[in-house]
Amino acid sequence: MNFLMKTFERRPKDCYIDLLPDEMLLKIFKKLSVRSLCNILLVNKHWRLVGEDPALWKRFPLAIGSQNVKYLPCILKFSRFSHLEELLLMSFDPYDSEDNDIDTAAIVQSSINRLEIRFVDMRANMRNVSMLDTLTCLTIHCCPLTQDQANEMFNKFEEGIHLKQLNIINPLINGTEENIAGDGLSKVSPGAFGRGLSRICSVKLHEVCLTVAQSNSLLTYIDNGSALKSLDIYDSNNPKISESSSELLASSFNKLESLTMYNACLGESRTLNFLQAMAEGTNLKHLNFRSNSLRGIPPTIIARAFQPLISLNIEDTDISPAQSEAFFQSLKENRGKQLTFLSIGHNDLSSVPPEIFAGALKNITKVNINATGITPDQAEALFTVILVNSSLKELQISTNDFSSVNTSLMARAINNLERAFMFYTGLTEQQVEEILQLGLKETNLLHLDLRHNLKKNSPNKLTKYIKSYVDEILL
């Protein structure tokens, strides 16, 4: 007992972490989430003083709801927010304008350069759009605006302000009870529309009711050389981009660096012209062509067009067996190329020879082949190359049947990845057990999704798997 008492007395009374210099504490605090950072402010006065450093808070977006927006000027004056860069203003009802007037002057006078406005009635609460002069990124999501506000914004864009990124999603202009979306951006003059957007590096337009004249104006400015390098365009109801000049569309799109066109309904002729121009030479590095039919495009054109890309999404594009084999053969032969992301799910790939299938995918970092009818031979060929020499880190193979795939091979391959998504894959109890048992011993996995493979009372839902090396397991 005396020995224990003496040992206790010799213990240092000071807490070693209190001896750390402030610079070291700052480095530690910079690793924390916003919730953890809020908690450390409550530890003691010294930690609160260090934790209030604006450099710690500038990396987090500040979200302010409609009930607190009247306090915006006061909030932005807090010392911790003196270097704040990103602000989200949001409401749950875009037509609720009571006591929600937004002080845009406070935004202009702050350090904020990225602003998102979501479900806010800008007609009543944000009439002044002068804050555009200070922003580098602006997102307007499902906000009622007047036509004058829309015109004023595009006039600002024409002036060449600092804005580098613009996202406009479902702008509610002149909406009615029968047609809530109203006119969208369709009443903005085509000249102002094209000139304004051509001065911005990255543009996202979803459900904005573009006209053919606006589309052609924008494409013309891109074709003649503009600052615009990334374009994401989507209109679910009668997309007018599909009626634009075919030659202009092919030429201008290939002068971009990133293009997203989801379900654009281009038709076979425009799609062929675009991909032929792409095969002959393109600036594109990132292409999302999801839900646009590639049926009828010569396999050789598909194989050549996609070679220069870094990322490619051709999910649900109705590719034929000949097209898929030509594309995978091209990927296999050009294994030194730079493609790092491929999403080709919801196409039938079952006819691609296993060796070509595996050889094409092994050098791509992230792959999505969900719902592609993968055969057991294809799966085993892919799992084999993953174990030998592969760059593959993330694999989405859900909605395929792997019940007859070699259990040991699959378990070792899956644990060699960092992220694996395998829901609805018909896995047996034995297969799931072996994958998880390896996760208990040694694995590279950070995320494993095995949902919808097990019965409700499956013994594999044991708490022992909480001790797995896998960070997150979904069963």
XYZ file of C-alpha atoms in Angstrom:
475
model
C 0.000 0.000 0.000
C 2.834 2.425 0.869
C 4.477 1.625 -2.449
C 1.280 2.498 -4.303
C 0.897 5.732 -2.357
C 4.462 6.817 -3.158
C 3.967 5.960 -6.825
C 0.817 8.055 -6.906
C 2.601 10.987 -5.243
C 5.388 10.863 -7.842
C 2.907 11.211 -10.725
C 3.200 14.618 -12.429
C 0.434 16.978 -11.427
C 0.596 18.862 -14.744
C -1.255 17.631 -17.809
C 1.287 17.179 -20.592
C -1.091 18.392 -23.298
C -1.243 21.769 -21.533
C 2.490 22.085 -22.146
C 2.064 21.935 -25.939
C 2.712 25.249 -27.717
C -0.266 26.930 -29.370
C 1.134 26.186 -32.828
C 1.023 22.451 -32.084
C -2.502 22.692 -30.699
C -3.584 24.470 -33.889
C -2.171 21.671 -36.023
C -4.122 19.136 -33.967
C -7.320 21.184 -34.019
C -7.130 21.529 -37.818
C -7.645 17.756 -38.064
C -10.962 17.909 -36.194
C -14.511 17.889 -37.535
C -16.687 20.917 -36.871
C -18.528 19.039 -34.092
C -15.274 18.086 -32.359
C -13.996 21.620 -32.751
C -17.090 22.935 -30.979
C -16.470 20.464 -28.149
C -12.846 21.469 -27.569
C -13.961 25.062 -26.985
C -15.650 23.820 -23.815
C -12.555 22.148 -22.309
C -10.926 25.222 -20.760
C -10.276 28.915 -21.400
C -6.934 28.363 -23.094
C -8.301 25.833 -25.550
C -11.212 28.139 -26.264
C -8.800 30.969 -27.042
C -6.799 28.781 -29.426
C -9.930 27.150 -30.865
C -11.436 30.510 -31.839
C -8.655 31.064 -34.388
C -10.410 32.028 -37.678
C -8.022 29.795 -39.639
C -9.710 26.753 -38.056
C -13.213 27.772 -39.107
C -12.672 29.116 -42.622
C -12.694 25.593 -44.120
C -16.238 24.854 -42.875
C -19.385 26.124 -44.604
C -21.714 28.081 -42.337
C -25.409 27.194 -42.763
C -28.020 29.712 -41.618
C -31.722 28.905 -41.744
C -34.586 31.310 -42.355
C -35.283 31.724 -38.609
C -31.767 33.051 -37.942
C -31.069 34.942 -41.152
C -32.010 38.262 -39.510
C -28.974 37.789 -37.260
C -26.615 37.345 -40.223
C -24.705 40.645 -39.743
C -24.047 39.818 -36.075
C -23.064 36.223 -36.814
C -20.535 37.275 -39.460
C -18.903 39.612 -36.947
C -17.938 36.740 -34.629
C -14.148 36.522 -34.479
C -14.109 32.857 -35.484
C -15.966 33.736 -38.711
C -13.745 36.662 -39.725
C -12.097 34.504 -42.421
C -15.222 32.542 -43.355
C -15.316 31.639 -47.057
C -18.499 29.599 -47.587
C -22.076 30.445 -46.583
C -25.336 28.536 -47.064
C -28.611 30.438 -46.709
C -31.617 28.133 -46.696
C -35.313 27.891 -45.997
C -37.744 24.990 -45.991
C -40.399 26.956 -47.846
C -39.314 28.997 -50.891
C -42.473 31.100 -50.635
C -42.097 31.975 -46.937
C -40.868 35.573 -46.848
C -41.878 36.693 -43.350
C -39.060 38.423 -41.411
C -36.425 36.808 -43.610
C -34.888 39.818 -45.351
C -31.236 39.022 -46.070
C -28.652 41.740 -45.511
C -26.541 41.403 -48.658
C -24.300 44.259 -47.492
C -23.114 42.052 -44.630
C -22.107 39.390 -47.165
C -20.283 41.934 -49.339
C -18.327 43.267 -46.346
C -17.322 39.782 -45.151
C -14.671 37.374 -46.440
C -17.305 35.073 -47.992
C -16.596 34.116 -51.604
C -18.761 30.979 -51.975
C -22.492 31.420 -51.479
C -25.341 28.905 -51.790
C -28.959 30.081 -51.628
C -31.448 27.248 -51.217
C -35.280 27.503 -51.136
C -35.142 31.249 -50.409
C -37.675 33.661 -51.947
C -35.177 36.059 -53.493
C -37.972 38.303 -54.778
C -38.718 39.512 -51.252
C -35.656 38.551 -49.232
C -32.736 39.199 -51.546
C -33.686 41.842 -54.051
C -30.168 43.226 -54.313
C -27.759 40.991 -56.264
C -24.791 43.349 -55.883
C -22.992 40.702 -53.776
C -22.157 38.906 -57.050
C -19.175 41.236 -57.449
C -17.389 39.648 -54.471
C -18.151 35.954 -55.088
C -16.129 33.248 -56.823
C -18.858 30.579 -56.513
C -22.647 31.034 -56.520
C -25.354 28.364 -56.217
C -29.054 29.209 -56.553
C -31.218 26.185 -55.799
C -35.006 26.245 -56.176
C -35.407 29.964 -55.430
C -38.213 32.210 -56.685
C -36.790 35.203 -58.595
C -38.212 38.023 -60.660
C -37.327 38.320 -64.336
C -35.607 41.645 -63.562
C -33.370 39.891 -61.014
C -32.455 37.210 -63.548
C -31.656 39.848 -66.180
C -29.575 41.838 -63.692
C -27.576 38.733 -62.768
C -26.731 37.954 -66.373
C -25.792 41.585 -66.973
C -23.367 41.215 -64.063
C -21.973 38.025 -65.609
C -21.438 39.907 -68.878
C -19.370 42.536 -67.068
C -16.788 39.883 -66.237
C -17.020 39.708 -62.434
C -14.833 37.413 -60.299
C -17.297 34.510 -60.451
C -15.575 31.229 -61.386
C -18.352 28.736 -60.658
C -22.098 29.095 -61.167
C -24.804 26.546 -60.301
C -28.432 27.360 -61.078
C -30.910 24.601 -60.261
C -34.632 24.955 -60.908
C -34.974 28.753 -60.736
C -38.629 29.636 -60.065
C -39.380 32.621 -62.316
C -42.970 33.645 -63.090
C -44.281 30.401 -61.617
C -47.966 29.597 -61.232
C -49.933 26.980 -59.315
C -50.191 24.919 -62.495
C -46.541 25.465 -63.475
C -44.419 26.102 -60.382
C -41.141 26.214 -62.338
C -42.547 28.928 -64.596
C -40.255 30.320 -67.295
C -36.944 29.338 -65.735
C -34.199 31.254 -67.540
C -35.958 31.086 -70.904
C -36.749 34.841 -70.976
C -33.118 35.921 -70.535
C -31.926 37.287 -73.868
C -29.827 34.731 -75.806
C -26.964 37.206 -76.263
C -26.670 38.039 -72.562
C -27.104 34.365 -71.714
C -24.269 33.198 -73.965
C -21.876 36.067 -73.255
C -22.469 35.963 -69.510
C -21.911 32.233 -69.055
C -18.914 32.165 -71.401
C -17.009 34.311 -68.890
C -17.421 31.752 -66.073
C -15.097 28.728 -65.768
C -17.631 26.181 -64.483
C -21.397 26.271 -65.117
C -24.149 23.922 -63.956
C -27.678 24.452 -65.289
C -30.396 22.029 -64.186
C -34.084 22.449 -65.036
C -33.674 26.007 -66.326
C -35.944 25.722 -69.425
C -33.305 26.690 -72.000
C -34.412 27.756 -75.454
C -32.757 26.691 -78.699
C -31.561 30.268 -79.262
C -29.931 30.360 -75.808
C -28.267 26.982 -76.377
C -26.877 28.038 -79.753
C -25.661 31.340 -78.316
C -23.782 29.606 -75.509
C -22.314 26.971 -77.838
C -21.168 29.681 -80.264
C -19.264 31.532 -77.537
C -17.662 28.274 -76.402
C -16.704 27.416 -79.978
C -15.104 30.828 -80.514
C -13.015 30.476 -77.366
C -14.185 31.312 -73.853
C -13.323 30.976 -70.173
C -15.950 28.238 -69.813
C -14.243 24.851 -69.365
C -16.797 22.792 -67.401
C -20.476 22.516 -68.374
C -23.207 20.466 -66.663
C -26.563 20.862 -68.410
C -29.848 19.045 -67.804
C -33.497 19.731 -68.603
C -35.810 16.787 -68.002
C -38.735 18.306 -69.891
C -38.010 18.639 -73.628
C -34.261 19.433 -73.507
C -33.607 22.050 -76.184
C -29.893 21.258 -76.366
C -30.976 18.331 -78.534
C -32.275 20.802 -81.136
C -29.061 22.830 -81.342
C -26.927 22.846 -84.464
C -25.310 19.408 -84.763
C -21.961 20.686 -86.099
C -21.823 23.518 -83.545
C -22.632 21.129 -80.708
C -19.899 18.677 -81.721
C -17.266 21.372 -82.161
C -18.030 23.403 -79.011
C -18.404 20.456 -76.646
C -14.982 19.159 -77.626
C -13.428 22.490 -76.644
C -14.536 21.992 -73.043
C -12.517 20.073 -70.438
C -15.515 18.648 -68.539
C -19.017 17.914 -69.850
C -22.075 16.438 -68.126
C -25.157 15.768 -70.243
C -27.615 13.499 -68.488
C -30.451 12.201 -70.661
C -30.027 14.953 -73.274
C -31.909 13.037 -76.006
C -29.355 14.058 -78.642
C -30.368 11.356 -81.073
C -28.090 9.090 -83.107
C -26.979 11.724 -85.647
C -25.856 14.372 -83.125
C -24.266 11.741 -80.883
C -22.309 10.327 -83.846
C -21.094 13.786 -84.898
C -20.026 14.571 -81.323
C -18.116 11.298 -80.852
C -16.516 11.468 -84.315
C -15.195 14.939 -83.527
C -14.051 13.645 -80.148
C -12.191 10.755 -81.770
C -10.350 13.163 -84.087
C -9.191 15.390 -81.229
C -10.694 16.803 -78.042
C -9.912 18.871 -74.965
C -12.338 16.802 -72.897
C -10.923 15.030 -69.850
C -14.168 14.328 -67.980
C -17.372 13.155 -69.670
C -20.689 12.169 -68.076
C -22.932 10.886 -70.872
C -25.266 8.876 -68.663
C -28.663 7.810 -70.033
C -27.899 8.899 -73.601
C -28.231 6.058 -76.082
C -25.041 4.932 -77.840
C -26.874 2.271 -79.834
C -25.987 2.581 -83.515
C -22.607 4.270 -83.007
C -19.820 2.263 -84.737
C -17.746 0.342 -82.137
C -14.494 1.778 -83.542
C -15.718 5.338 -82.933
C -16.613 4.511 -79.322
C -13.225 2.881 -78.744
C -11.300 5.881 -80.120
C -13.448 8.686 -78.730
C -13.075 7.784 -75.053
C -9.300 7.151 -75.042
C -8.124 10.633 -73.880
C -10.455 10.788 -70.866
C -9.600 10.773 -67.147
C -13.172 10.019 -66.033
C -16.083 8.566 -67.991
C -19.708 7.840 -67.097
C -21.675 5.924 -69.731
C -24.212 4.279 -67.434
C -27.480 3.193 -69.010
C -26.399 3.955 -72.591
C -27.758 0.797 -74.251
C -24.404 -0.316 -75.650
C -24.344 -3.432 -77.821
C -22.098 -6.499 -77.336
C -19.883 -5.382 -80.244
C -19.549 -1.876 -78.766
C -18.727 -3.117 -75.274
C -16.108 -5.585 -76.519
C -14.430 -2.941 -78.707
C -14.416 -0.471 -75.808
C -12.972 -2.968 -73.310
C -10.358 -4.124 -75.823
C -9.303 -0.497 -76.280
C -9.034 -0.035 -72.507
C -6.916 -3.184 -72.202
C -4.536 -2.171 -74.984
C -4.161 1.382 -73.658
C -3.430 0.426 -70.054
C -0.825 3.189 -69.768
C -3.458 5.852 -70.456
C -4.954 8.058 -67.765
C -8.531 6.823 -67.188
C -9.007 6.681 -63.407
C -12.817 6.533 -63.135
C -15.255 4.457 -65.180
C -18.994 4.093 -64.607
C -20.613 1.750 -67.117
C -23.377 0.248 -65.000
C -26.816 -0.762 -66.262
C -25.428 -2.036 -69.566
C -25.153 -5.709 -70.528
C -21.432 -6.611 -70.391
C -21.863 -10.375 -70.166
C -20.516 -10.958 -73.692
C -17.107 -9.353 -73.061
C -14.446 -12.117 -72.871
C -13.243 -12.531 -69.243
C -9.574 -11.844 -70.036
C -10.410 -8.610 -71.870
C -12.934 -7.648 -69.167
C -10.416 -8.032 -66.339
C -7.468 -6.581 -68.251
C -9.423 -3.450 -69.096
C -10.542 -2.697 -65.530
C -7.459 -3.554 -63.496
C -5.659 -0.255 -64.138
C -8.623 2.008 -63.327
C -8.838 3.361 -59.781
C -12.639 3.558 -59.430
C -15.073 1.336 -61.341
C -18.867 1.091 -61.342
C -20.216 -2.032 -63.071
C -23.520 -2.329 -61.203
C -26.275 -4.313 -62.924
C -24.180 -5.418 -65.891
C -24.910 -9.163 -65.921
C -21.358 -10.123 -64.954
C -20.707 -13.837 -65.439
C -18.870 -15.980 -62.861
C -15.929 -16.297 -65.277
C -15.707 -12.515 -65.679
C -15.919 -12.013 -61.918
C -13.197 -14.561 -61.169
C -10.925 -13.114 -63.868
C -11.374 -9.639 -62.337
C -10.786 -10.871 -58.778
C -7.632 -12.654 -59.930
C -6.042 -9.516 -61.446
C -6.987 -7.490 -58.362
C -4.761 -9.821 -56.328
C -1.839 -9.749 -58.744
C -1.142 -6.225 -59.958
C -4.003 -3.768 -59.997
C -4.666 -0.060 -59.475
C -8.297 -0.736 -58.576
C -9.260 0.794 -55.198
C -13.039 1.211 -55.380
C -15.388 -1.298 -56.990
C -19.163 -1.078 -57.317
C -20.513 -4.453 -58.448
C -23.990 -4.464 -56.938
C -27.034 -6.088 -58.575
C -24.996 -8.916 -60.105
C -25.162 -12.598 -59.158
C -21.962 -13.849 -57.465
C -23.469 -16.836 -55.674
C -21.397 -19.303 -57.734
C -18.117 -17.341 -57.728
C -15.120 -18.925 -55.985
C -15.508 -17.963 -52.328
C -11.863 -17.772 -51.275
C -10.792 -15.830 -54.374
C -13.595 -13.310 -53.982
C -12.946 -12.813 -50.266
C -9.241 -12.109 -50.809
C -9.889 -9.766 -53.722
C -12.567 -7.753 -51.940
C -10.302 -7.287 -48.913
C -7.567 -6.064 -51.250
C -9.741 -3.081 -52.216
C -10.388 0.081 -50.184
C -14.109 0.412 -50.939
C -16.461 -2.339 -52.141
C -20.196 -2.111 -52.858
C -21.868 -5.526 -53.208
C -25.541 -5.169 -52.292
C -28.021 -7.423 -54.080
C -25.305 -9.802 -55.283
C -26.869 -13.077 -54.124
C -23.982 -13.921 -51.792
C -24.289 -17.089 -49.736
C -23.805 -17.236 -45.967
C -20.433 -18.889 -46.533
C -19.270 -16.178 -48.930
C -20.251 -13.362 -46.585
C -18.660 -15.187 -43.647
C -15.334 -15.586 -45.440
C -15.219 -11.949 -46.595
C -15.847 -10.774 -43.028
C -13.462 -13.281 -41.435
C -10.632 -11.889 -43.575
C -11.659 -8.411 -42.467
C -10.995 -9.509 -38.899
C -7.416 -10.418 -39.732
C -5.975 -8.184 -42.429
C -7.655 -5.947 -44.986
C -7.267 -2.761 -47.016
C -11.000 -2.087 -46.828
C -12.312 1.182 -45.451
C -15.918 0.678 -46.563
C -17.796 -2.546 -47.298
C -21.455 -2.664 -48.340
C -23.012 -6.144 -48.219
C -26.630 -5.131 -47.731
C -29.502 -7.200 -49.080
C -27.506 -10.415 -49.161
C -28.303 -11.809 -45.703
C -31.460 -13.060 -44.070
C -32.821 -11.157 -41.081
C -31.608 -13.716 -38.540
C -28.285 -14.382 -40.208
C -25.470 -15.479 -37.838
C -23.146 -13.161 -39.785
C -24.710 -10.192 -38.025
C -22.627 -10.953 -34.950
C -21.112 -8.124 -32.946
C -17.653 -9.650 -33.376
C -17.405 -7.935 -36.751
C -17.371 -4.574 -34.997
C -13.744 -5.446 -34.192
C -12.936 -5.751 -37.876
C -10.190 -3.657 -39.450
C -12.836 -2.387 -41.878
C -13.910 1.139 -40.893
C -17.531 0.725 -41.991
C -19.476 -2.460 -42.730
C -23.076 -2.305 -43.940
C -24.926 -5.612 -43.483
